[in-house]
Amino acid sequence: MKTVCLRIHDDASLAEAVDRAAKTLRDGGVVAFPTETVYGLGANALDAGAVARIFAAKGRPSNNPLIVHTNSVEGARRLCATWPEPAAKLAEEFWPGPLTMVLPKAECIPSIVTAGGPTVALRMPRHPVARALIEATQLPLAAPSANLSTRISAVRAEHVLRMLDGRIEMVLDGGQTPGGLESTVVDLTSDIPRLLRPGLLDSAALEAVLGRKLAKVVEEAGAPDAAFPSPGMLKKHYAPLAPVRLVDDDGFEMVRQFLAQGFRIGWMPLASAQTVVALPLGVESTAMPNEPVGYAARLYEVLHALEIHGVDQIVIQRPPMTDAWQAVHDRLQRAAARDEE
Ligand code: AMP
Ligand code: MG
């Protein structure tokens, strides 16, 4: 299959690209598009055959459910069986935006979308391209991140093509995605709201609106062949090809040791900690932002760049252990956990 990449740079190219993509989606095709978090890989959520093609393109296990994207609260309400008060409150406050809510599913959602489970994950994205695409199709779009299963998410169209060229019909290139990290996922199917996956929306903001603490989900929850409560709970997830070492100091000592062994190194100290001025040959270094929003926006971009460079080892300085860094820590932990699989 030839993957068509359409560059969006103004209103006219947006209208034309969205028009073509909407036709492809209505015909059961698969299209990657930018959202405010990362690139999504979309198909008609009401068409089981189209959704099956997302799983095939990504090599995603069928027990890993997908997020369904919609353009309005009314649209979302048609996709779930109940709309509890906390959902109404959170939608009012945070939609459109990087918040995914898990609710009891409506009949119209094919079971392949929910990995056979009784719940559906819903989100209303804010990115203008995502919104225009949903508007043009007049369909809910099932869309996981546009990367091969277990690999790092794509924050540019080039990253999508690195992994999915020839496997999907189309990519809408709307430039780099601003948030850089996946959405925050909350489960609202029981009386106690649970945080299933920390993400771009700070969970403290959710708790403030809900007026209560979110329960956290234990990482290994779920039997191996049961549907995962959340795909983000796959331990090996978001992992770059090279092994990742998370360290508490700036990491330069470890970089030197790896260099002595002849490795090519990717090094990601925090900007505040970087003391070394002249870097030895064989080290690709990026000083990472000192605050979590900026860090999240750069993380996958830097990891893709290091993959493209073909480094053998990645050394990352662990950011401060505070709540504001929760989502970043989660992704770094998973990236580093790959060797334990
Ligand atoms: P991604 O592949 O990065 O888009 O991840 C999809 C996300 O969808 C996961 O992290 C889950 O949190 C979420 N998800 C989708 N469907 C469900 C569901 N029925 N129950 C819980 N989480 C879900
Ligand atoms: Mg993903």
Short mmCIF file of C-alpha atoms and ligand atoms in Angstrom, two decimals:
data_model
loop_
_atom_site.label_atom_id
_atom_site.label_comp_id
_atom_site.label_asym_id
_atom_site.label_seq_id
_atom_site.Cartn_x
_atom_site.Cartn_y
_atom_site.Cartn_z
CA MET A 1 0.00 0.00 0.00
CA LYS A 2 1.24 3.50 -0.78
CA THR A 3 0.87 5.86 2.18
CA VAL A 4 -0.16 9.35 1.09
CA CYS A 5 1.21 12.20 3.22
CA LEU A 6 -0.70 15.49 2.99
CA ARG A 7 1.01 18.60 4.38
CA ILE A 8 -1.26 21.12 6.07
CA HIS A 9 0.05 24.69 6.08
CA ASP A 10 -2.95 26.95 5.61
CA ASP A 11 -6.76 26.93 5.50
CA ALA A 12 -6.93 25.72 1.90
CA SER A 13 -4.57 22.78 2.44
CA LEU A 14 -6.44 21.94 5.66
CA ALA A 15 -9.78 21.84 3.85
CA GLU A 16 -8.42 19.73 1.01
CA ALA A 17 -6.55 17.27 3.24
CA VAL A 18 -9.49 16.82 5.59
CA ASP A 19 -11.81 16.26 2.66
CA ARG A 20 -9.62 13.49 1.24
CA ALA A 21 -9.02 11.93 4.65
CA ALA A 22 -12.72 11.93 5.48
CA LYS A 23 -13.46 10.06 2.28
CA THR A 24 -10.75 7.49 3.10
CA LEU A 25 -12.16 7.04 6.61
CA ARG A 26 -15.73 6.64 5.36
CA ASP A 27 -14.43 3.95 2.98
CA GLY A 28 -12.99 1.98 5.91
CA GLY A 29 -9.42 3.26 5.62
CA VAL A 30 -6.91 4.23 8.30
CA VAL A 31 -5.55 7.79 8.59
CA ALA A 32 -2.95 9.24 10.98
CA PHE A 33 -3.61 12.79 12.18
CA PRO A 34 -2.20 15.24 14.74
CA THR A 35 -3.90 15.83 18.08
CA GLU A 36 -2.81 18.11 20.94
CA THR A 37 -1.16 15.08 22.61
CA VAL A 38 0.56 12.87 19.97
CA TYR A 39 -0.37 11.65 16.45
CA GLY A 40 -3.42 9.37 16.42
CA LEU A 41 -4.17 6.52 14.03
CA GLY A 42 -7.86 6.85 13.20
CA ALA A 43 -10.60 4.68 11.73
CA ASN A 44 -14.40 4.72 11.84
CA ALA A 45 -15.16 3.54 15.39
CA LEU A 46 -18.50 2.10 14.28
CA ASP A 47 -16.94 -0.15 11.62
CA ALA A 48 -15.34 -3.29 13.11
CA GLY A 49 -13.47 -4.04 9.87
CA ALA A 50 -11.89 -0.59 9.76
CA VAL A 51 -10.89 -0.83 13.43
CA ALA A 52 -9.33 -4.25 12.80
CA ARG A 53 -7.00 -2.52 10.32
CA ILE A 54 -5.70 -0.24 13.10
CA PHE A 55 -4.73 -3.29 15.17
CA ALA A 56 -3.08 -4.89 12.13
CA ALA A 57 -1.13 -1.75 11.16
CA LYS A 58 0.22 -1.28 14.70
CA GLY A 59 0.76 -4.94 15.52
CA ARG A 60 -1.35 -4.17 18.59
CA PRO A 61 -2.58 -7.06 20.74
CA SER A 62 -6.35 -7.45 20.48
CA ASN A 63 -6.76 -7.23 24.28
CA ASN A 64 -5.67 -3.61 24.22
CA PRO A 65 -8.72 -1.31 23.76
CA LEU A 66 -8.80 1.96 21.77
CA ILE A 67 -9.83 5.51 22.63
CA VAL A 68 -12.82 6.83 20.65
CA HIS A 69 -12.62 10.49 19.61
CA THR A 70 -15.68 12.67 19.23
CA ASN A 71 -16.46 16.35 18.68
CA SER A 72 -19.12 17.10 21.26
CA VAL A 73 -20.60 16.06 24.58
CA GLU A 74 -23.77 15.02 22.74
CA GLY A 75 -21.64 12.83 20.45
CA ALA A 76 -19.90 11.29 23.46
CA ARG A 77 -23.19 10.58 25.21
CA ARG A 78 -24.37 8.53 22.24
CA LEU A 79 -21.29 6.30 22.63
CA CYS A 80 -21.77 5.40 26.29
CA ALA A 81 -24.60 3.81 28.26
CA THR A 82 -24.51 6.21 31.22
CA TRP A 83 -23.24 9.76 31.71
CA PRO A 84 -22.61 10.17 35.44
CA GLU A 85 -22.25 13.54 37.15
CA PRO A 86 -18.41 13.37 37.37
CA ALA A 87 -18.24 12.82 33.59
CA ALA A 88 -20.44 15.86 33.00
CA LYS A 89 -18.27 17.96 35.31
CA LEU A 90 -14.96 16.85 33.80
CA ALA A 91 -16.21 17.28 30.22
CA GLU A 92 -17.45 20.77 31.04
CA GLU A 93 -14.07 21.72 32.48
CA PHE A 94 -11.54 19.86 30.31
CA TRP A 95 -13.09 19.05 26.92
CA PRO A 96 -11.93 19.63 24.30
CA GLY A 97 -8.55 18.56 25.69
CA PRO A 98 -6.19 15.75 26.74
CA LEU A 99 -8.63 13.94 29.02
CA THR A 100 -9.97 10.42 28.26
CA MET A 101 -12.92 9.12 30.28
CA VAL A 102 -13.78 5.42 30.55
CA LEU A 103 -17.54 4.76 30.78
CA PRO A 104 -19.97 1.87 30.20
CA LYS A 105 -20.17 1.38 26.44
CA ALA A 106 -23.21 1.91 24.24
CA GLU A 107 -24.50 -0.90 21.99
CA CYS A 108 -23.29 0.85 18.84
CA ILE A 109 -19.58 0.41 19.74
CA PRO A 110 -18.22 -2.80 18.19
CA SER A 111 -16.53 -5.05 20.73
CA ILE A 112 -13.20 -4.95 18.88
CA VAL A 113 -12.87 -1.27 19.95
CA THR A 114 -13.17 -2.13 23.64
CA ALA A 115 -11.17 -5.38 23.46
CA GLY A 116 -14.36 -7.26 24.22
CA GLY A 117 -14.94 -5.32 27.45
CA PRO A 118 -18.08 -3.53 28.67
CA THR A 119 -16.46 -0.07 28.83
CA VAL A 120 -15.41 2.51 26.25
CA ALA A 121 -12.75 5.24 26.49
CA LEU A 122 -13.90 8.63 25.14
CA ARG A 123 -12.07 11.83 24.38
CA MET A 124 -12.84 15.12 22.65
CA PRO A 125 -9.59 16.42 21.13
CA ARG A 126 -8.76 20.12 20.85
CA HIS A 127 -6.32 20.11 17.92
CA PRO A 128 -7.86 21.92 14.91
CA VAL A 129 -6.92 19.14 12.44
CA ALA A 130 -8.43 16.40 14.62
CA ARG A 131 -11.57 18.46 15.11
CA ALA A 132 -11.95 19.25 11.42
CA LEU A 133 -11.50 15.58 10.55
CA ILE A 134 -14.20 14.37 12.97
CA GLU A 135 -16.47 17.15 11.77
CA ALA A 136 -15.96 16.21 8.12
CA THR A 137 -16.56 12.49 8.66
CA GLN A 138 -19.48 12.98 11.05
CA LEU A 139 -18.16 9.81 12.68
CA PRO A 140 -16.57 8.89 16.00
CA LEU A 141 -12.94 7.94 15.30
CA ALA A 142 -11.20 5.13 17.16
CA ALA A 143 -7.60 6.29 17.40
CA PRO A 144 -4.70 4.92 19.43
CA SER A 145 -1.29 6.54 19.11
CA ALA A 146 0.16 6.31 15.58
CA ASN A 147 3.15 4.09 16.32
CA LEU A 148 3.99 0.40 16.19
CA SER A 149 2.86 -1.40 19.35
CA THR A 150 5.23 -0.92 22.35
CA ARG A 151 7.32 1.70 20.48
CA ILE A 152 7.40 5.42 21.26
CA SER A 153 4.52 7.63 20.16
CA ALA A 154 4.86 9.92 17.13
CA VAL A 155 4.91 13.68 17.58
CA ARG A 156 5.66 14.48 13.91
CA ALA A 157 4.38 13.04 10.63
CA GLU A 158 7.94 11.79 9.90
CA HIS A 159 7.79 9.68 13.07
CA VAL A 160 4.50 8.14 11.89
CA LEU A 161 6.07 7.31 8.53
CA ARG A 162 9.19 5.80 10.15
CA MET A 163 6.97 3.12 11.64
CA LEU A 164 3.81 2.91 9.54
CA ASP A 165 4.78 3.83 5.95
CA GLY A 166 3.11 1.35 3.60
CA ARG A 167 0.81 0.05 6.36
CA ILE A 168 -1.83 2.83 6.39
CA GLU A 169 -3.63 4.87 3.72
CA MET A 170 -2.76 8.40 4.77
CA VAL A 171 -0.98 10.77 7.14
CA LEU A 172 -2.13 14.34 7.70
CA ASP A 173 1.04 16.30 8.44
CA GLY A 174 0.02 19.13 10.74
CA GLY A 175 3.52 19.69 12.14
CA GLN A 176 4.70 18.82 15.62
CA THR A 177 2.02 18.02 18.20
CA PRO A 178 2.13 20.61 21.00
CA GLY A 179 1.63 18.44 24.10
CA GLY A 180 3.98 15.60 23.23
CA LEU A 181 2.54 13.10 25.74
CA GLU A 182 -0.61 10.94 25.69
CA SER A 183 -3.91 11.92 27.31
CA THR A 184 -4.76 11.34 30.97
CA VAL A 185 -7.16 8.39 31.32
CA VAL A 186 -9.71 8.18 34.15
CA ASP A 187 -12.15 5.36 34.83
CA LEU A 188 -15.59 6.62 35.84
CA THR A 189 -17.38 3.27 35.74
CA SER A 190 -17.50 2.88 39.53
CA ASP A 191 -18.21 5.23 42.43
CA ILE A 192 -14.54 5.81 42.98
CA PRO A 193 -12.88 7.55 40.02
CA ARG A 194 -9.57 5.89 39.16
CA LEU A 195 -6.53 7.21 37.36
CA LEU A 196 -5.68 4.55 34.75
CA ARG A 197 -2.90 6.45 33.01
CA PRO A 198 -1.25 9.74 34.04
CA GLY A 199 -0.98 12.03 31.03
CA LEU A 200 -0.85 15.53 29.64
CA LEU A 201 -3.65 16.80 31.88
CA ASP A 202 -2.30 17.06 35.43
CA SER A 203 -4.26 14.72 37.71
CA ALA A 204 -4.26 17.38 40.45
CA ALA A 205 -6.48 19.51 38.18
CA LEU A 206 -8.89 16.58 37.82
CA GLU A 207 -8.97 16.03 41.56
CA ALA A 208 -9.70 19.72 42.13
CA VAL A 209 -12.77 19.55 39.88
CA LEU A 210 -13.95 16.18 41.23
CA GLY A 211 -13.45 17.39 44.81
CA ARG A 212 -11.74 14.12 45.72
CA LYS A 213 -8.57 12.11 45.27
CA LEU A 214 -8.35 9.71 42.36
CA ALA A 215 -7.69 6.08 43.18
CA LYS A 216 -4.57 4.74 41.45
CA VAL A 217 -4.53 1.46 39.60
CA VAL A 218 -1.96 -1.13 40.57
CA GLU A 219 0.35 -1.65 37.62
CA GLU A 220 0.05 -5.40 37.22
CA ALA A 221 -3.77 -5.40 37.52
CA GLY A 222 -5.59 -7.63 35.06
CA ALA A 223 -4.96 -11.23 34.12
CA PRO A 224 -2.63 -11.65 31.13
CA ASP A 225 -5.39 -12.60 28.71
CA ALA A 226 -8.09 -10.32 30.13
CA ALA A 227 -8.66 -6.95 28.48
CA PHE A 228 -6.24 -4.50 30.04
CA PRO A 229 -7.95 -1.87 32.21
CA SER A 230 -5.81 0.51 30.21
CA PRO A 231 -3.40 -0.10 27.32
CA GLY A 232 -0.97 2.30 28.96
CA MET A 233 -0.64 -0.41 31.59
CA LEU A 234 1.34 -2.70 29.33
CA LYS A 235 4.64 -2.62 31.11
CA LYS A 236 6.74 -2.56 27.98
CA HIS A 237 5.26 0.44 26.26
CA TYR A 238 6.65 3.67 24.89
CA ALA A 239 10.12 2.11 24.63
CA PRO A 240 12.84 3.36 22.26
CA LEU A 241 14.94 0.74 20.47
CA ALA A 242 18.07 1.34 22.56
CA PRO A 243 18.08 0.42 26.27
CA VAL A 244 17.26 3.33 28.57
CA ARG A 245 19.13 3.92 31.84
CA LEU A 246 17.48 6.26 34.34
CA VAL A 247 19.96 7.83 36.72
CA ASP A 248 19.72 10.15 39.70
CA ASP A 249 22.78 12.27 38.95
CA ASP A 250 23.36 14.07 35.65
CA GLY A 251 24.50 10.76 34.16
CA PHE A 252 27.87 11.85 32.84
CA GLU A 253 29.74 9.18 34.79
CA MET A 254 27.63 6.45 33.17
CA VAL A 255 28.07 8.09 29.76
CA ARG A 256 31.85 7.90 30.23
CA GLN A 257 31.71 4.25 31.18
CA PHE A 258 29.60 3.37 28.13
CA LEU A 259 31.95 5.37 25.89
CA ALA A 260 34.89 3.39 27.21
CA GLN A 261 33.04 0.24 26.12
CA GLY A 262 32.71 1.62 22.58
CA PHE A 263 29.00 2.40 22.67
CA ARG A 264 27.32 5.33 20.97
CA ILE A 265 25.31 7.18 23.60
CA GLY A 266 22.20 9.32 23.76
CA TRP A 267 22.40 11.52 26.84
CA MET A 268 19.48 13.48 28.26
CA PRO A 269 20.51 15.44 31.37
CA LEU A 270 18.29 18.19 32.75
CA ALA A 271 19.29 21.63 31.49
CA SER A 272 19.84 22.78 35.07
CA ALA A 273 22.33 20.01 35.75
CA GLN A 274 24.40 20.08 32.63
CA THR A 275 27.89 21.05 33.63
CA VAL A 276 29.93 19.49 30.86
CA VAL A 277 30.84 21.94 28.11
CA ALA A 278 32.88 19.90 25.61
CA LEU A 279 31.28 16.57 24.72
CA PRO A 280 33.30 13.57 23.65
CA LEU A 281 32.68 12.13 20.18
CA GLY A 282 30.01 9.44 20.15
CA VAL A 283 27.59 11.26 22.47
CA GLU A 284 24.34 12.80 21.25
CA SER A 285 23.32 15.14 24.05
CA THR A 286 20.13 17.12 24.62
CA ALA A 287 19.63 19.26 27.70
CA MET A 288 16.03 18.56 28.72
CA PRO A 289 13.68 21.29 30.01
CA ASN A 290 13.60 21.80 33.79
CA GLU A 291 9.82 21.86 34.01
CA PRO A 292 7.35 19.07 33.22
CA VAL A 293 5.27 20.70 30.47
CA GLY A 294 8.31 21.61 28.39
CA TYR A 295 9.90 18.24 29.12
CA ALA A 296 6.79 16.34 27.97
CA ALA A 297 6.65 18.37 24.77
CA ARG A 298 10.23 17.33 23.89
CA LEU A 299 10.52 13.79 25.22
CA TYR A 300 9.39 11.66 22.25
CA GLU A 301 10.93 14.04 19.73
CA VAL A 302 14.33 13.59 21.36
CA LEU A 303 13.89 9.81 21.67
CA HIS A 304 12.99 9.55 17.96
CA ALA A 305 16.06 11.61 17.08
CA LEU A 306 18.24 9.24 19.12
CA GLU A 307 16.68 6.21 17.39
CA ILE A 308 17.41 7.80 14.02
CA HIS A 309 21.01 8.38 15.10
CA GLY A 310 21.18 4.69 15.99
CA VAL A 311 22.62 5.14 19.49
CA ASP A 312 23.31 1.96 21.49
CA GLN A 313 22.41 3.26 24.96
CA ILE A 314 20.30 6.12 26.29
CA VAL A 315 21.17 7.72 29.62
CA ILE A 316 18.43 9.91 31.13
CA GLN A 317 18.65 12.01 34.26
CA ARG A 318 15.58 11.36 36.42
CA PRO A 319 13.53 14.56 36.88
CA PRO A 320 12.43 15.63 40.38
CA MET A 321 10.10 13.14 42.14
CA THR A 322 7.15 15.51 42.49
CA ASP A 323 3.50 15.11 41.44
CA ALA A 324 3.78 17.57 38.57
CA TRP A 325 6.24 15.16 36.90
CA GLN A 326 3.98 12.09 37.36
CA ALA A 327 3.19 11.47 33.66
CA VAL A 328 6.80 12.01 32.57
CA HIS A 329 8.03 9.60 35.27
CA ASP A 330 5.48 7.02 34.13
CA ARG A 331 6.76 7.13 30.52
CA LEU A 332 10.43 7.15 31.53
CA GLN A 333 9.84 4.18 33.81
CA ARG A 334 8.19 2.22 31.00
CA ALA A 335 10.91 3.17 28.53
CA ALA A 336 13.52 1.89 30.99
CA ALA A 337 11.54 -1.26 31.87
CA ARG A 338 12.02 -2.91 28.49
CA ASP A 339 14.94 -5.06 29.61
CA GLU A 340 12.82 -6.60 32.34
CA GLU A 341 10.33 -8.04 29.86
P1 AMP B 1 -2.83 4.69 23.01
O1 AMP B 1 -2.59 3.47 22.26
O2 AMP B 1 -1.55 5.36 23.41
O3 AMP B 1 -3.77 5.64 22.37
O4 AMP B 1 -3.50 4.29 24.35
C1 AMP B 1 -4.85 4.06 24.40
C2 AMP B 1 -5.36 4.34 25.76
O5 AMP B 1 -6.72 3.98 25.74
C3 AMP B 1 -4.82 3.56 26.90
O6 AMP B 1 -3.80 4.09 27.60
C4 AMP B 1 -6.03 3.34 27.80
O7 AMP B 1 -5.89 4.09 28.96
C5 AMP B 1 -7.20 3.74 27.02
N1 AMP B 1 -8.36 2.85 26.93
C6 AMP B 1 -9.02 2.59 25.80
N2 AMP B 1 -10.12 1.87 26.02
C7 AMP B 1 -10.18 1.64 27.33
C8 AMP B 1 -11.10 0.97 28.17
N3 AMP B 1 -12.22 0.42 27.71
N4 AMP B 1 -10.83 0.92 29.48
C9 AMP B 1 -9.73 1.51 29.95
N5 AMP B 1 -8.85 2.18 29.23
C10 AMP B 1 -9.05 2.26 27.93
MG MG B 2 0.08 4.16 22.40
#
